[in-house]
Short mmCIF file of N, CA and C in Angstrom, two decimals:
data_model
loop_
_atom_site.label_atom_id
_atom_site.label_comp_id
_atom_site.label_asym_id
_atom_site.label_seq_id
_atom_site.Cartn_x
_atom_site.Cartn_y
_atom_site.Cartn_z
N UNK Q 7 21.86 -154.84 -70.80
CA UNK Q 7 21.69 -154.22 -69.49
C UNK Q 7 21.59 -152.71 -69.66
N UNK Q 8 20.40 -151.86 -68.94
CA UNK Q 8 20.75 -150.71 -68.87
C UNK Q 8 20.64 -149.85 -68.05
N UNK Q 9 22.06 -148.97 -68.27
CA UNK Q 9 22.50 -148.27 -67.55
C UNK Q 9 21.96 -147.02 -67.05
N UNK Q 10 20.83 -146.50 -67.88
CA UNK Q 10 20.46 -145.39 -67.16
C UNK Q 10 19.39 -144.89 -66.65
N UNK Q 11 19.26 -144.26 -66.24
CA UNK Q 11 18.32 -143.81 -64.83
C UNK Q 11 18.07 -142.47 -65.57
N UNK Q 12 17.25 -141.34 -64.44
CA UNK Q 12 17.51 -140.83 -64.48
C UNK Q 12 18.32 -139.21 -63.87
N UNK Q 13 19.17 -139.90 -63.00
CA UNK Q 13 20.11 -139.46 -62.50
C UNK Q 13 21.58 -139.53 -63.64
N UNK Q 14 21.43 -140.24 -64.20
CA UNK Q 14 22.61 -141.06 -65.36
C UNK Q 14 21.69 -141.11 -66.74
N UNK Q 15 21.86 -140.36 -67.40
CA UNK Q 15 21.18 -140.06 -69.18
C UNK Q 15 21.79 -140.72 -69.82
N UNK Q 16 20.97 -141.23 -70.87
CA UNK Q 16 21.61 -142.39 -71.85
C UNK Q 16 22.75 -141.01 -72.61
N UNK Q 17 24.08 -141.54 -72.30
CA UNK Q 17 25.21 -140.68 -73.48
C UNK Q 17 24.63 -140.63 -74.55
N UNK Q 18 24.12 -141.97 -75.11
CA UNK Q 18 23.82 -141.97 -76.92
C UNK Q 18 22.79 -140.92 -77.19
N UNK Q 19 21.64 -140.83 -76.14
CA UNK Q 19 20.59 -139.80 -76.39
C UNK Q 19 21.32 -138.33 -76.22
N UNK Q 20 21.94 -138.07 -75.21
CA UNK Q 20 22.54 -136.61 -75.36
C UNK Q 20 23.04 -136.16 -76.10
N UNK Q 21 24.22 -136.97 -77.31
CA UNK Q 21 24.54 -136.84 -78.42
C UNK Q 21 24.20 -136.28 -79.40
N UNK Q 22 23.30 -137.29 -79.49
CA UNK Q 22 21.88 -136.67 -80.52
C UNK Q 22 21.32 -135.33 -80.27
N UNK Q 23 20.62 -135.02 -78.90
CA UNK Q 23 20.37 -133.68 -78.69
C UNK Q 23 21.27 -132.85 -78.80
N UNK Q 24 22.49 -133.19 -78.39
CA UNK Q 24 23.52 -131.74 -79.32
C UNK Q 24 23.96 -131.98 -80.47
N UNK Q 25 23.52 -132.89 -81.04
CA UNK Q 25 24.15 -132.39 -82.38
C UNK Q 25 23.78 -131.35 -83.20
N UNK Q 26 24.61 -130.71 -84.14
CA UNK Q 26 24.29 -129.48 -84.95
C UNK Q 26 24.60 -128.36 -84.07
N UNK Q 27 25.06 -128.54 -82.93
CA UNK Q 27 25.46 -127.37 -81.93
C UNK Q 27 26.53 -126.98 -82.36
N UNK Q 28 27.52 -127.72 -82.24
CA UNK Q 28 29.20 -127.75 -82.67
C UNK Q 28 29.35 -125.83 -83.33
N UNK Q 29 29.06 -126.35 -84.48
CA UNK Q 29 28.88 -124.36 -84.89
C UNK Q 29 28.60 -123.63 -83.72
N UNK Q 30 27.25 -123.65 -83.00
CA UNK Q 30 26.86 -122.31 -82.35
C UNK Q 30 27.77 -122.32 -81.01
N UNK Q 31 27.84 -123.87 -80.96
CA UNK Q 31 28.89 -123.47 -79.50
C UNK Q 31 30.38 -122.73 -79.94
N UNK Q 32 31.23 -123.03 -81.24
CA UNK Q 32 32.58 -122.15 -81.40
C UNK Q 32 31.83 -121.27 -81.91
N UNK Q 33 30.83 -120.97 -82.53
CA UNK Q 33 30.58 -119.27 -82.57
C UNK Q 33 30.51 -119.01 -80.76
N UNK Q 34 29.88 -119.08 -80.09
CA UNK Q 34 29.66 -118.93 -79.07
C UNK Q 34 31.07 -118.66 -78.13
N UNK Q 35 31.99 -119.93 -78.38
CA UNK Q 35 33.22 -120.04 -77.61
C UNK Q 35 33.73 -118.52 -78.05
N UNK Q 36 34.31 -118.42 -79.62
CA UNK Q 36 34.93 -116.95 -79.91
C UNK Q 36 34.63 -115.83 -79.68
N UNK Q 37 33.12 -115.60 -79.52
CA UNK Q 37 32.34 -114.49 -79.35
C UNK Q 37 32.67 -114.32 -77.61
N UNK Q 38 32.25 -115.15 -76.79
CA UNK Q 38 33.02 -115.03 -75.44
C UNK Q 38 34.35 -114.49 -74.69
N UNK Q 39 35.44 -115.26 -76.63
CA UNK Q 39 36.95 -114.79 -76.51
C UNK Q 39 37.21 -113.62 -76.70
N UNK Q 40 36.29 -112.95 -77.74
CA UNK Q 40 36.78 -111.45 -78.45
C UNK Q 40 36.51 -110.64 -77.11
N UNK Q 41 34.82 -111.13 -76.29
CA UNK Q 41 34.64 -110.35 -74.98
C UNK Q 41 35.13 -110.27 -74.11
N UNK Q 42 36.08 -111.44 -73.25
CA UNK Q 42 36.93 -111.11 -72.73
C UNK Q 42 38.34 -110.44 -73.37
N UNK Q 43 38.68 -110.49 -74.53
CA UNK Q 43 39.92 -109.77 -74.86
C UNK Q 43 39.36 -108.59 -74.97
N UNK Q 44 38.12 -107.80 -75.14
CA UNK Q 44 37.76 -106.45 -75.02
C UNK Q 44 38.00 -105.97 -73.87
N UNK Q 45 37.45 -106.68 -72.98
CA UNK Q 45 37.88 -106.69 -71.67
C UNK Q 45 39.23 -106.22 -70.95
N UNK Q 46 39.64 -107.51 -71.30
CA UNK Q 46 41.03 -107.10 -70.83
C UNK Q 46 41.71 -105.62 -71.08
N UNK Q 47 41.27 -105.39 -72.41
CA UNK Q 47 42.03 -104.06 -73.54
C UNK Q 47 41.20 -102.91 -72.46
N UNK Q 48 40.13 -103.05 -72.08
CA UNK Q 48 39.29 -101.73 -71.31
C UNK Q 48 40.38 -101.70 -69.70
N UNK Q 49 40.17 -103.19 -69.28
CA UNK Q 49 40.92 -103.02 -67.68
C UNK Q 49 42.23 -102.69 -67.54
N UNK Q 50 43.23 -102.87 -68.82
CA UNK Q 50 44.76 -102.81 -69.27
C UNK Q 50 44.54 -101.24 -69.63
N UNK Q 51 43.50 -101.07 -70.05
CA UNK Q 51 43.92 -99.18 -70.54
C UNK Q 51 43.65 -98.16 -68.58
N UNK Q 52 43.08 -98.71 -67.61
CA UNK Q 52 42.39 -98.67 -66.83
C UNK Q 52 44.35 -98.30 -66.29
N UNK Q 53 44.52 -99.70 -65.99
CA UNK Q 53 46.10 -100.01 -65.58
C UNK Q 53 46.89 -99.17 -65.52
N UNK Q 54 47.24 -99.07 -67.10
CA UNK Q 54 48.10 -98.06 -67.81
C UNK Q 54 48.27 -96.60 -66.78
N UNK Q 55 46.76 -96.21 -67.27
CA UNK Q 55 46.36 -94.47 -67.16
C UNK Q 55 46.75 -94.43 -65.06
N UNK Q 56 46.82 -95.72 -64.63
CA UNK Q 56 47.08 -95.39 -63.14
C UNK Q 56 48.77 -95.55 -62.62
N UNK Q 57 49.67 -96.14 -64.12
CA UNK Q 57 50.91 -95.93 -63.38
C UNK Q 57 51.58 -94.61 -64.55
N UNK Q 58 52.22 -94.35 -63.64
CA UNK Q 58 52.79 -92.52 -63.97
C UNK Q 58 54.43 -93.02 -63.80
N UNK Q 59 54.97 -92.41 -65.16
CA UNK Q 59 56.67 -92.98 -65.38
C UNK Q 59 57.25 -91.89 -63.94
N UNK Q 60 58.39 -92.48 -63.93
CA UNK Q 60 59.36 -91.96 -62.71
C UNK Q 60 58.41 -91.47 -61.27
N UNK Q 61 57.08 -92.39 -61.16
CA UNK Q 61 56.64 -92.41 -59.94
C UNK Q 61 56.17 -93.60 -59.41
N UNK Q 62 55.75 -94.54 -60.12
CA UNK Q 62 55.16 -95.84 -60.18
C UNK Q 62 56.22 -96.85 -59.85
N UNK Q 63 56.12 -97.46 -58.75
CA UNK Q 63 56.79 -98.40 -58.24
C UNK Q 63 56.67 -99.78 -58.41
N UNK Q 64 57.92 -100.63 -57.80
CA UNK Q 64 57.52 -101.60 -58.27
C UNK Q 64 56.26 -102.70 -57.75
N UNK Q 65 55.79 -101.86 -56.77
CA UNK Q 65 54.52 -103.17 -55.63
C UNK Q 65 53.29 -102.07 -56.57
N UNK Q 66 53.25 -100.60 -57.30
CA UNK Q 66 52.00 -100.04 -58.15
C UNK Q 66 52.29 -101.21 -59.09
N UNK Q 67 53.35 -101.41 -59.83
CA UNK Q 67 53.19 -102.19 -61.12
C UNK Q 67 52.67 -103.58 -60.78
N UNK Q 68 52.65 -104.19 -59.91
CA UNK Q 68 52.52 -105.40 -59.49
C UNK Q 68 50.79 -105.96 -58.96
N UNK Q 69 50.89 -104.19 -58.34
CA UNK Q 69 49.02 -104.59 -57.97
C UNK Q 69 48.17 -104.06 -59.14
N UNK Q 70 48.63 -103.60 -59.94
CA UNK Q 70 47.72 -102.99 -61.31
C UNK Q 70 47.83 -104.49 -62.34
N UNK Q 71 49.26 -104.77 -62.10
CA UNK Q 71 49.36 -106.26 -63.53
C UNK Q 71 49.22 -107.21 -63.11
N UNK Q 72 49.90 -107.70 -61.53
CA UNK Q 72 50.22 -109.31 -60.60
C UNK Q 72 51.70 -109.33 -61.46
N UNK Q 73 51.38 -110.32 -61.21
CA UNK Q 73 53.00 -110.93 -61.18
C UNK Q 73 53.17 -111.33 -62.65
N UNK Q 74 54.48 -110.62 -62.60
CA UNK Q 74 55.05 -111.13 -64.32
C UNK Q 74 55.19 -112.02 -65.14
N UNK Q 75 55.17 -112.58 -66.49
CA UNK Q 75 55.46 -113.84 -66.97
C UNK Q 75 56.89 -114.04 -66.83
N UNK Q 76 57.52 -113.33 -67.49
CA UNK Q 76 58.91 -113.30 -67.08
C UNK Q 76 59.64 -111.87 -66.22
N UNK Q 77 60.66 -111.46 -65.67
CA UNK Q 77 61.70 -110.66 -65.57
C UNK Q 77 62.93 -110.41 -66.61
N UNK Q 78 63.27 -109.82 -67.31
CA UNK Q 78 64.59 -109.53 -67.84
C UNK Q 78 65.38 -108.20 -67.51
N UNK Q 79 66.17 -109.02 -67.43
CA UNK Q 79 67.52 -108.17 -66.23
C UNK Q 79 68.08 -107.41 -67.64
N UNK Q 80 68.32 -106.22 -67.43
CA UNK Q 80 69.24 -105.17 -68.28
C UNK Q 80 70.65 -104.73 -68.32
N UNK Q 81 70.85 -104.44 -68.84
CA UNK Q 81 72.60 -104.54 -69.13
C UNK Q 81 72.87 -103.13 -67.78
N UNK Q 82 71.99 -102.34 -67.78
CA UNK Q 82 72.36 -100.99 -67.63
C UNK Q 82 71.57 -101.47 -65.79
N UNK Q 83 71.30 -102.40 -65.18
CA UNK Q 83 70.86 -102.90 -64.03
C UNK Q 83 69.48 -102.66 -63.93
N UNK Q 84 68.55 -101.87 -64.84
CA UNK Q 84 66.98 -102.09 -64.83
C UNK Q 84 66.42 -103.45 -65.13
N UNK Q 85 64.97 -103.55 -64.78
CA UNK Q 85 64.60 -104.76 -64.89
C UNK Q 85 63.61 -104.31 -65.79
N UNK Q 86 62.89 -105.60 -66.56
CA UNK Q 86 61.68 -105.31 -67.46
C UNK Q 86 60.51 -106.20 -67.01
N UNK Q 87 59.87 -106.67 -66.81
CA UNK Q 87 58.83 -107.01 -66.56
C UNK Q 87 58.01 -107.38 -67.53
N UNK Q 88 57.27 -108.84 -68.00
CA UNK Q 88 56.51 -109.28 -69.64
C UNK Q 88 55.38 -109.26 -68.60
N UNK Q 89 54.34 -108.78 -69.30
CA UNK Q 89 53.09 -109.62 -69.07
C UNK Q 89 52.58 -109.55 -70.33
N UNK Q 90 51.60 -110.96 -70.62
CA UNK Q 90 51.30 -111.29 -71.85
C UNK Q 90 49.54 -111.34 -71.88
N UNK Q 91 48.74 -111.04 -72.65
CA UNK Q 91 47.76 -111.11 -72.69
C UNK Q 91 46.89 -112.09 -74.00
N UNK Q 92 48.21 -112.84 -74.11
CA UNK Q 92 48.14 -113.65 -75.42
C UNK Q 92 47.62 -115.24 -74.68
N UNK Q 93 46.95 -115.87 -75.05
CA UNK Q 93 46.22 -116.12 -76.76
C UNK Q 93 45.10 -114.94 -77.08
N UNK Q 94 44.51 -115.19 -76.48
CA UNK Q 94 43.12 -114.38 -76.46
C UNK Q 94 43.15 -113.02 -76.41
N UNK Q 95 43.82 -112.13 -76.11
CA UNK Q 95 44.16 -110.58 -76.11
C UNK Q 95 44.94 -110.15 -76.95
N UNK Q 96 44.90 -109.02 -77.29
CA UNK Q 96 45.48 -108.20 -78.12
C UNK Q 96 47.17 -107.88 -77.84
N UNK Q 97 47.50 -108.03 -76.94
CA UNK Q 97 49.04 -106.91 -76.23
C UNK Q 97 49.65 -107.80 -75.46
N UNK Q 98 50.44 -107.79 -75.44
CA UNK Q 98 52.19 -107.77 -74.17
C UNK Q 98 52.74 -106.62 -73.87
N UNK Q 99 52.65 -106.58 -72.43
CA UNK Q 99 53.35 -105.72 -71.88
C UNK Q 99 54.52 -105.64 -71.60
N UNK Q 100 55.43 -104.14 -71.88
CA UNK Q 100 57.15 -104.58 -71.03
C UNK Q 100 57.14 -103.38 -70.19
N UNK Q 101 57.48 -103.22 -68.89
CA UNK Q 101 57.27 -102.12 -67.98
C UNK Q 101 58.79 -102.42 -67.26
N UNK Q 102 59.47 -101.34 -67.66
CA UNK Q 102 60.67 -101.35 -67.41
C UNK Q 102 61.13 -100.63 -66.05
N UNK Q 103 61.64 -100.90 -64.81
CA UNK Q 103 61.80 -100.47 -63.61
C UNK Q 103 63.33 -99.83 -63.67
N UNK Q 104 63.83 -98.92 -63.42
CA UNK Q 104 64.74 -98.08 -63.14
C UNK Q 104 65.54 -98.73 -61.73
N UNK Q 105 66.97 -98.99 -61.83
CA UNK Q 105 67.67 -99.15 -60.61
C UNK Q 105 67.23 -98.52 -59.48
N UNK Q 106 66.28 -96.96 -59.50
CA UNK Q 106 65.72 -96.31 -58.29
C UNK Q 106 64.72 -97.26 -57.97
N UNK Q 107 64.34 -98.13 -58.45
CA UNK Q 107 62.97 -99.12 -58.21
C UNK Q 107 61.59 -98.04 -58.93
N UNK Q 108 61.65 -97.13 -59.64
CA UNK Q 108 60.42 -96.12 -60.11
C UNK Q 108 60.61 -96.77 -62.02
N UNK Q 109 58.78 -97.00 -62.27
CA UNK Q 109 59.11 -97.08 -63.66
C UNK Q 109 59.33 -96.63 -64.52
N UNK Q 110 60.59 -96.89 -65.43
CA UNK Q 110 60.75 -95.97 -66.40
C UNK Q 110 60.09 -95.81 -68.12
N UNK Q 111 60.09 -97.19 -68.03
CA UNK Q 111 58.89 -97.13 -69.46
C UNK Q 111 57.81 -98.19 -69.27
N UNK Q 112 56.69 -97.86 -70.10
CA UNK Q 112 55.89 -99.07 -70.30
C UNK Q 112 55.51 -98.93 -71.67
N UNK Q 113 55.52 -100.04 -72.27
CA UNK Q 113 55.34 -100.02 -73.58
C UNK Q 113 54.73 -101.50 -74.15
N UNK Q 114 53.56 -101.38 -74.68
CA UNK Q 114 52.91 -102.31 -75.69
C UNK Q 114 53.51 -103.04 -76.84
N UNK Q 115 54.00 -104.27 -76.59
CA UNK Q 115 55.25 -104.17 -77.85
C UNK Q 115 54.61 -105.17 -79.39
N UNK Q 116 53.17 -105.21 -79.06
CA UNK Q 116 52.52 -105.97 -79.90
C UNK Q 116 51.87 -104.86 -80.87
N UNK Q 117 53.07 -104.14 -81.36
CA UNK Q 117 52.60 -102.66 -82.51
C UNK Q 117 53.20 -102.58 -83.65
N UNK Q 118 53.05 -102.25 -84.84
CA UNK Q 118 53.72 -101.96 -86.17
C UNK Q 118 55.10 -101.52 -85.78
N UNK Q 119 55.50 -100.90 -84.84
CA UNK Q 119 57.55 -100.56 -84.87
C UNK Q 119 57.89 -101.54 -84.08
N UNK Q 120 57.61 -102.51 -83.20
CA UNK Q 120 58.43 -103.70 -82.78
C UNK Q 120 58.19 -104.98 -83.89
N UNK Q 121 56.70 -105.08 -85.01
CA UNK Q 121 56.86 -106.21 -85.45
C UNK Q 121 57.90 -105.65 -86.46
N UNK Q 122 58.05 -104.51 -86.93
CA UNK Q 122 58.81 -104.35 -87.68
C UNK Q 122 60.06 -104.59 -87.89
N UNK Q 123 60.75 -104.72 -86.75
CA UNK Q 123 62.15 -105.27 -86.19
C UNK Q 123 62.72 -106.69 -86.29
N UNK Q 124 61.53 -107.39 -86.46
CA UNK Q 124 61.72 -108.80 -87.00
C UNK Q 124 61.96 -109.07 -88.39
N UNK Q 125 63.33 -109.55 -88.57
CA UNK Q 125 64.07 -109.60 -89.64
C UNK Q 125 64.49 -111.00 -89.79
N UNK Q 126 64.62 -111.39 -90.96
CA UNK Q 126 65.41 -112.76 -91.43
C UNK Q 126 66.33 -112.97 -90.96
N UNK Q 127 66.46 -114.20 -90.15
CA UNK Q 127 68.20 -114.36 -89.96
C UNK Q 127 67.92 -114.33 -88.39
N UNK Q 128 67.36 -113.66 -87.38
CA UNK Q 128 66.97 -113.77 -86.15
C UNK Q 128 66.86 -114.80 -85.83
N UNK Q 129 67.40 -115.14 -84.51
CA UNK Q 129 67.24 -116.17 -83.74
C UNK Q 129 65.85 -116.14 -82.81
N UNK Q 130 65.12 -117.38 -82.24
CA UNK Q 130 64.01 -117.69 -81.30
C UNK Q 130 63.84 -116.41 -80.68
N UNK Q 131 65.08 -116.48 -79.57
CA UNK Q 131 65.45 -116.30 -78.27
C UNK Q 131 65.24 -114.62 -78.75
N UNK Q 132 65.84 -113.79 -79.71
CA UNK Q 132 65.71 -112.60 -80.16
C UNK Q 132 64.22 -111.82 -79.89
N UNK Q 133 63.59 -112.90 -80.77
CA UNK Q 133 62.30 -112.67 -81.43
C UNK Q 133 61.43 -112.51 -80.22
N UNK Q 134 61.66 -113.54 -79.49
CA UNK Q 134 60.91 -113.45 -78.27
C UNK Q 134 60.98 -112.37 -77.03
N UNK Q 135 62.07 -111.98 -76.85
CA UNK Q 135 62.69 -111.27 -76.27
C UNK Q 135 61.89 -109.80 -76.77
N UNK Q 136 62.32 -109.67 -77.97
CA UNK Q 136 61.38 -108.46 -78.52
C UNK Q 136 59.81 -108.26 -78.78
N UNK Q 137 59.21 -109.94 -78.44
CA UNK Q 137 58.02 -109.19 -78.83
C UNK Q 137 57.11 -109.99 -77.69
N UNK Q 138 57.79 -110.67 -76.90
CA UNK Q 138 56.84 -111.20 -75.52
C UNK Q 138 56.51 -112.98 -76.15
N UNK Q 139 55.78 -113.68 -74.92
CA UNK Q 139 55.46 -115.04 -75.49
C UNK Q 139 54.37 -114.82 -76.62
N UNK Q 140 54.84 -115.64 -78.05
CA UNK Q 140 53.51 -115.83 -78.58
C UNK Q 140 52.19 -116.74 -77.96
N UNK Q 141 50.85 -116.64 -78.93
CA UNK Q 141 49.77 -117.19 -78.23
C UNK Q 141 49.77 -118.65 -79.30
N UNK Q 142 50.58 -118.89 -79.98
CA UNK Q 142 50.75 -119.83 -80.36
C UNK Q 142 51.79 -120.62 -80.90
N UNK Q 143 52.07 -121.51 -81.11
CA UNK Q 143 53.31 -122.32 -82.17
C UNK Q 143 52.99 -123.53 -82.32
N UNK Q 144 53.27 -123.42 -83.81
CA UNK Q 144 52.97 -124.33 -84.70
C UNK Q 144 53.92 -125.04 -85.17
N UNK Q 145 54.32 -126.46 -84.89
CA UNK Q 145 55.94 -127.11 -85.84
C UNK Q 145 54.98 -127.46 -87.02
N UNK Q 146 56.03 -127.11 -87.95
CA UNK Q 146 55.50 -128.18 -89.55
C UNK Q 146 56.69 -129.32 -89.56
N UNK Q 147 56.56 -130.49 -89.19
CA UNK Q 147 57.63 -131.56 -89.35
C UNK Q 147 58.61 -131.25 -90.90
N UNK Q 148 57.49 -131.82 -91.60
CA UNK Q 148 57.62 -132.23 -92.83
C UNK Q 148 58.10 -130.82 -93.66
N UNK Q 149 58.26 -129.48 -93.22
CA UNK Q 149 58.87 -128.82 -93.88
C UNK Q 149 59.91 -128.10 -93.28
N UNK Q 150 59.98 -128.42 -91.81
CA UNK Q 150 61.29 -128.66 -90.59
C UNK Q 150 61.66 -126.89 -90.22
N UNK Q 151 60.28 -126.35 -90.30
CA UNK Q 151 59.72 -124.85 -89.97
C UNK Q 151 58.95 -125.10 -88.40
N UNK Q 152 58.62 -124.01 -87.82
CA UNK Q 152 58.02 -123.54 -86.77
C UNK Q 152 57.01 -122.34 -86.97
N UNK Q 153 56.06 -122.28 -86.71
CA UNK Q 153 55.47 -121.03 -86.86
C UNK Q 153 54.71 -120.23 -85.73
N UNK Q 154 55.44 -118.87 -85.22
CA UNK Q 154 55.03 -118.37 -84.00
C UNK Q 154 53.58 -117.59 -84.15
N UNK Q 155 52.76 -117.48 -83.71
CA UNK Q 155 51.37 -116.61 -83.76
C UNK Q 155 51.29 -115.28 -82.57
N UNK Q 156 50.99 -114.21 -82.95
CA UNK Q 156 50.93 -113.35 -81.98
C UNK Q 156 49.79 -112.53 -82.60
N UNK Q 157 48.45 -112.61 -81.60
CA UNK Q 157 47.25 -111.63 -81.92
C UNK Q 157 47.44 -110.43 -81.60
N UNK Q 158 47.48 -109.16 -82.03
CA UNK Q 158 47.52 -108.14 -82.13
C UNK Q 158 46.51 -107.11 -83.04
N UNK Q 159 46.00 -105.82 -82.90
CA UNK Q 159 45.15 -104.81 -82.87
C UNK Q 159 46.05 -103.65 -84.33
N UNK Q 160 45.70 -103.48 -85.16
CA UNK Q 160 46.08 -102.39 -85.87
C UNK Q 160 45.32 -101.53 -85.78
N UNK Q 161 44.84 -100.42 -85.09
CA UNK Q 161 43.31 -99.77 -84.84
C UNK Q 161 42.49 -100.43 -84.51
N UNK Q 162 41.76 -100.11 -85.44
CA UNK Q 162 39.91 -101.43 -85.25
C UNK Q 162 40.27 -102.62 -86.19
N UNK Q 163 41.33 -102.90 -86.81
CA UNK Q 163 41.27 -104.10 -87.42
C UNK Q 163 42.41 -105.58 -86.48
N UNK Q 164 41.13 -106.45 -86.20
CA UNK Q 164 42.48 -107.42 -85.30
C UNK Q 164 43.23 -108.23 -86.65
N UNK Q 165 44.36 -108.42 -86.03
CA UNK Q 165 45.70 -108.73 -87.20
C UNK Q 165 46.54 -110.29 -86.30
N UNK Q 166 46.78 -111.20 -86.98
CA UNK Q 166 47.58 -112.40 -86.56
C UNK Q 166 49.05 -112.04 -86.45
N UNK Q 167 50.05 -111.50 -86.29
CA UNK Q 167 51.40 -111.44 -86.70
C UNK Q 167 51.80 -113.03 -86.40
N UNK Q 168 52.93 -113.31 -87.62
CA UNK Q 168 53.32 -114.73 -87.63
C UNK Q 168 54.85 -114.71 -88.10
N UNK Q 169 55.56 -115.21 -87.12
CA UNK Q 169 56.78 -115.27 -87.68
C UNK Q 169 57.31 -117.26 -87.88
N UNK Q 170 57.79 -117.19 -88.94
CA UNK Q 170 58.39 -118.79 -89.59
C UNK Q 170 59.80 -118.74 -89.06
N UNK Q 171 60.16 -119.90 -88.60
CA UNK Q 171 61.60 -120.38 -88.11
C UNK Q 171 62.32 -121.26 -88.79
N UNK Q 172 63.43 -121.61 -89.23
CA UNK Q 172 63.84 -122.97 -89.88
C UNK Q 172 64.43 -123.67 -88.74
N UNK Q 173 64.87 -125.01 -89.36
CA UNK Q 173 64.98 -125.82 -88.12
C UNK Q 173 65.88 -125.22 -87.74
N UNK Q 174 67.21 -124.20 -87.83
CA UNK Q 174 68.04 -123.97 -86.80
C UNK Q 174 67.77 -123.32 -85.72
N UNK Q 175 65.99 -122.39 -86.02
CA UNK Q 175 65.56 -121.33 -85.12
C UNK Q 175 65.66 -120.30 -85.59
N UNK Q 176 65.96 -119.66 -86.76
CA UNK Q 176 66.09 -119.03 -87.18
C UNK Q 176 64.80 -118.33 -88.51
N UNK Q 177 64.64 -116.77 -88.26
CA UNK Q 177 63.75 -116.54 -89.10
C UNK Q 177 64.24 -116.62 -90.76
N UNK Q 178 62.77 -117.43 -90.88
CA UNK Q 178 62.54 -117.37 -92.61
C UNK Q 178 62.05 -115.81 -93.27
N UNK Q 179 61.13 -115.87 -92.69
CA UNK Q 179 59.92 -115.21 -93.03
C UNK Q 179 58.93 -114.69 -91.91
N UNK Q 180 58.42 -113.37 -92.17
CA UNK Q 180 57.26 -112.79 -91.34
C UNK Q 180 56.07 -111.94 -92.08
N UNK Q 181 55.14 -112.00 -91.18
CA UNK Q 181 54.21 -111.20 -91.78
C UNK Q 181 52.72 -111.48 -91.24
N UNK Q 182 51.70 -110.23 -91.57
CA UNK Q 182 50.35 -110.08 -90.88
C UNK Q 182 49.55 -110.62 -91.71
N UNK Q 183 48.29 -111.05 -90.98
CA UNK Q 183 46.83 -111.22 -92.17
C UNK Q 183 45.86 -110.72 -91.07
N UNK Q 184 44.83 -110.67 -91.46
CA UNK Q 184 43.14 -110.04 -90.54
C UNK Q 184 43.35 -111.27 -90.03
N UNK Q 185 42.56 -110.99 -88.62
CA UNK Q 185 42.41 -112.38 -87.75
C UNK Q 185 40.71 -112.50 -88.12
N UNK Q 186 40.76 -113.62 -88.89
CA UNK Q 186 39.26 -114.14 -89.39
C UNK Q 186 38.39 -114.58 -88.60
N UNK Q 187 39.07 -114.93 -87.37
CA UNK Q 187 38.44 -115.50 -86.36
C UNK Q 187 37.55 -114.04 -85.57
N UNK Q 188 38.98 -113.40 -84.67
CA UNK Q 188 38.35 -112.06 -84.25
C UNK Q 188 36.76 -111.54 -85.55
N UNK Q 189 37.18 -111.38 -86.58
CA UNK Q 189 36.66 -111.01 -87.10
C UNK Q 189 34.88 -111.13 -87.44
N UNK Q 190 34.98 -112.21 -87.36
CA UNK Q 190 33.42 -113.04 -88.15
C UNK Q 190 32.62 -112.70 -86.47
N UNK Q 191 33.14 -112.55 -85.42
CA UNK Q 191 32.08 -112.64 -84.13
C UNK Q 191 32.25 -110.93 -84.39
N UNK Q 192 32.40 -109.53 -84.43
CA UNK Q 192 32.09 -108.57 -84.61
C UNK Q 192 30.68 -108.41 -84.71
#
């Protein structure tokens, strides 16, 4: 019996016509990704340059970013504010609000002196805390590790930062490589 018309295309024939695509479409998909993460990096610098410390409130921070991934409450009664631009972007934001409700810092924490702070022996909850949600995680069962991914910018070179967990949650190991991906759509 058959099913198709042509309102309804034989599946098996469409198949065939895409095959050998697979490549140009993930070249295609990444090349799309790097453009919107350029993006973002042009409209986020846009952001930035419009909130001004100890004047920028908390409804400026809110209509320049939207609404936060998380809140973290401060010992000293300021709040911080994550926004993440991860998988696909370069940065996490922490924009820290002052008990006056005016902001007091904003800071990019996806940079060479916060990955640097990640040390052996750190817990999840630490790691995260300091460097925003990663854009990825990876469990390895069989070697009873975790592995966090965070895309990030060293100048003009894009960089993976990756931190390893053991099963207690705790860091093994960290460290950068070129993001091959970013890379090859350039």
């Amino acid at each position: 019996m058959n099913t198709t018309s042509p309102d309804r295309p034989n599946p098996l024939l469409r198949a065939k016509d895409l095959a050998g695509t697979g490549k140009a479409l993930r070249r295609t998909g990444w090349t799309a990704a790097l453009c919107l993460a350029l993006g973002l990096v042009a409209c986020d610098n846009q952001k930035v340059a419009r909130l001004e410390e100890g004047v920028a409130t908390e409804m400026d921070v809110m209509r320049e970013f939207g609404v936060p991934l998380e809140i973290h409450r401060e010992a000293d009664g300021s709040r911080t504010f994550e926004y993440t631009r991860q998988p696909a972007g370069t940065a996490n934001y922490y924009i820290t609000l002052g008990t006056d409700g005016k902001m007091s810092a904003l800071r990019q924490v996806l940079s060479q002196p916060y990955l640097a702070k990640v040390q052996p022996g750190m817990d999840q909850a630490s790691v995260r805390r300091l460097l925003g949600q990663p854009g990825k995680k990876t469990p390895y069962a069989l070697k009873r590790e975790e592995v966090w991914d965070w895309r990030w910018q060293d100048g003009p070179t894009p960089r993976i930062f990756s931190v390893t967990f053991d099963e207690a949650g705790r860091v093994v190991s960290s460290g950068s490589v070129e993001d091959d991906e970013a890379t090859r759509t350039r």
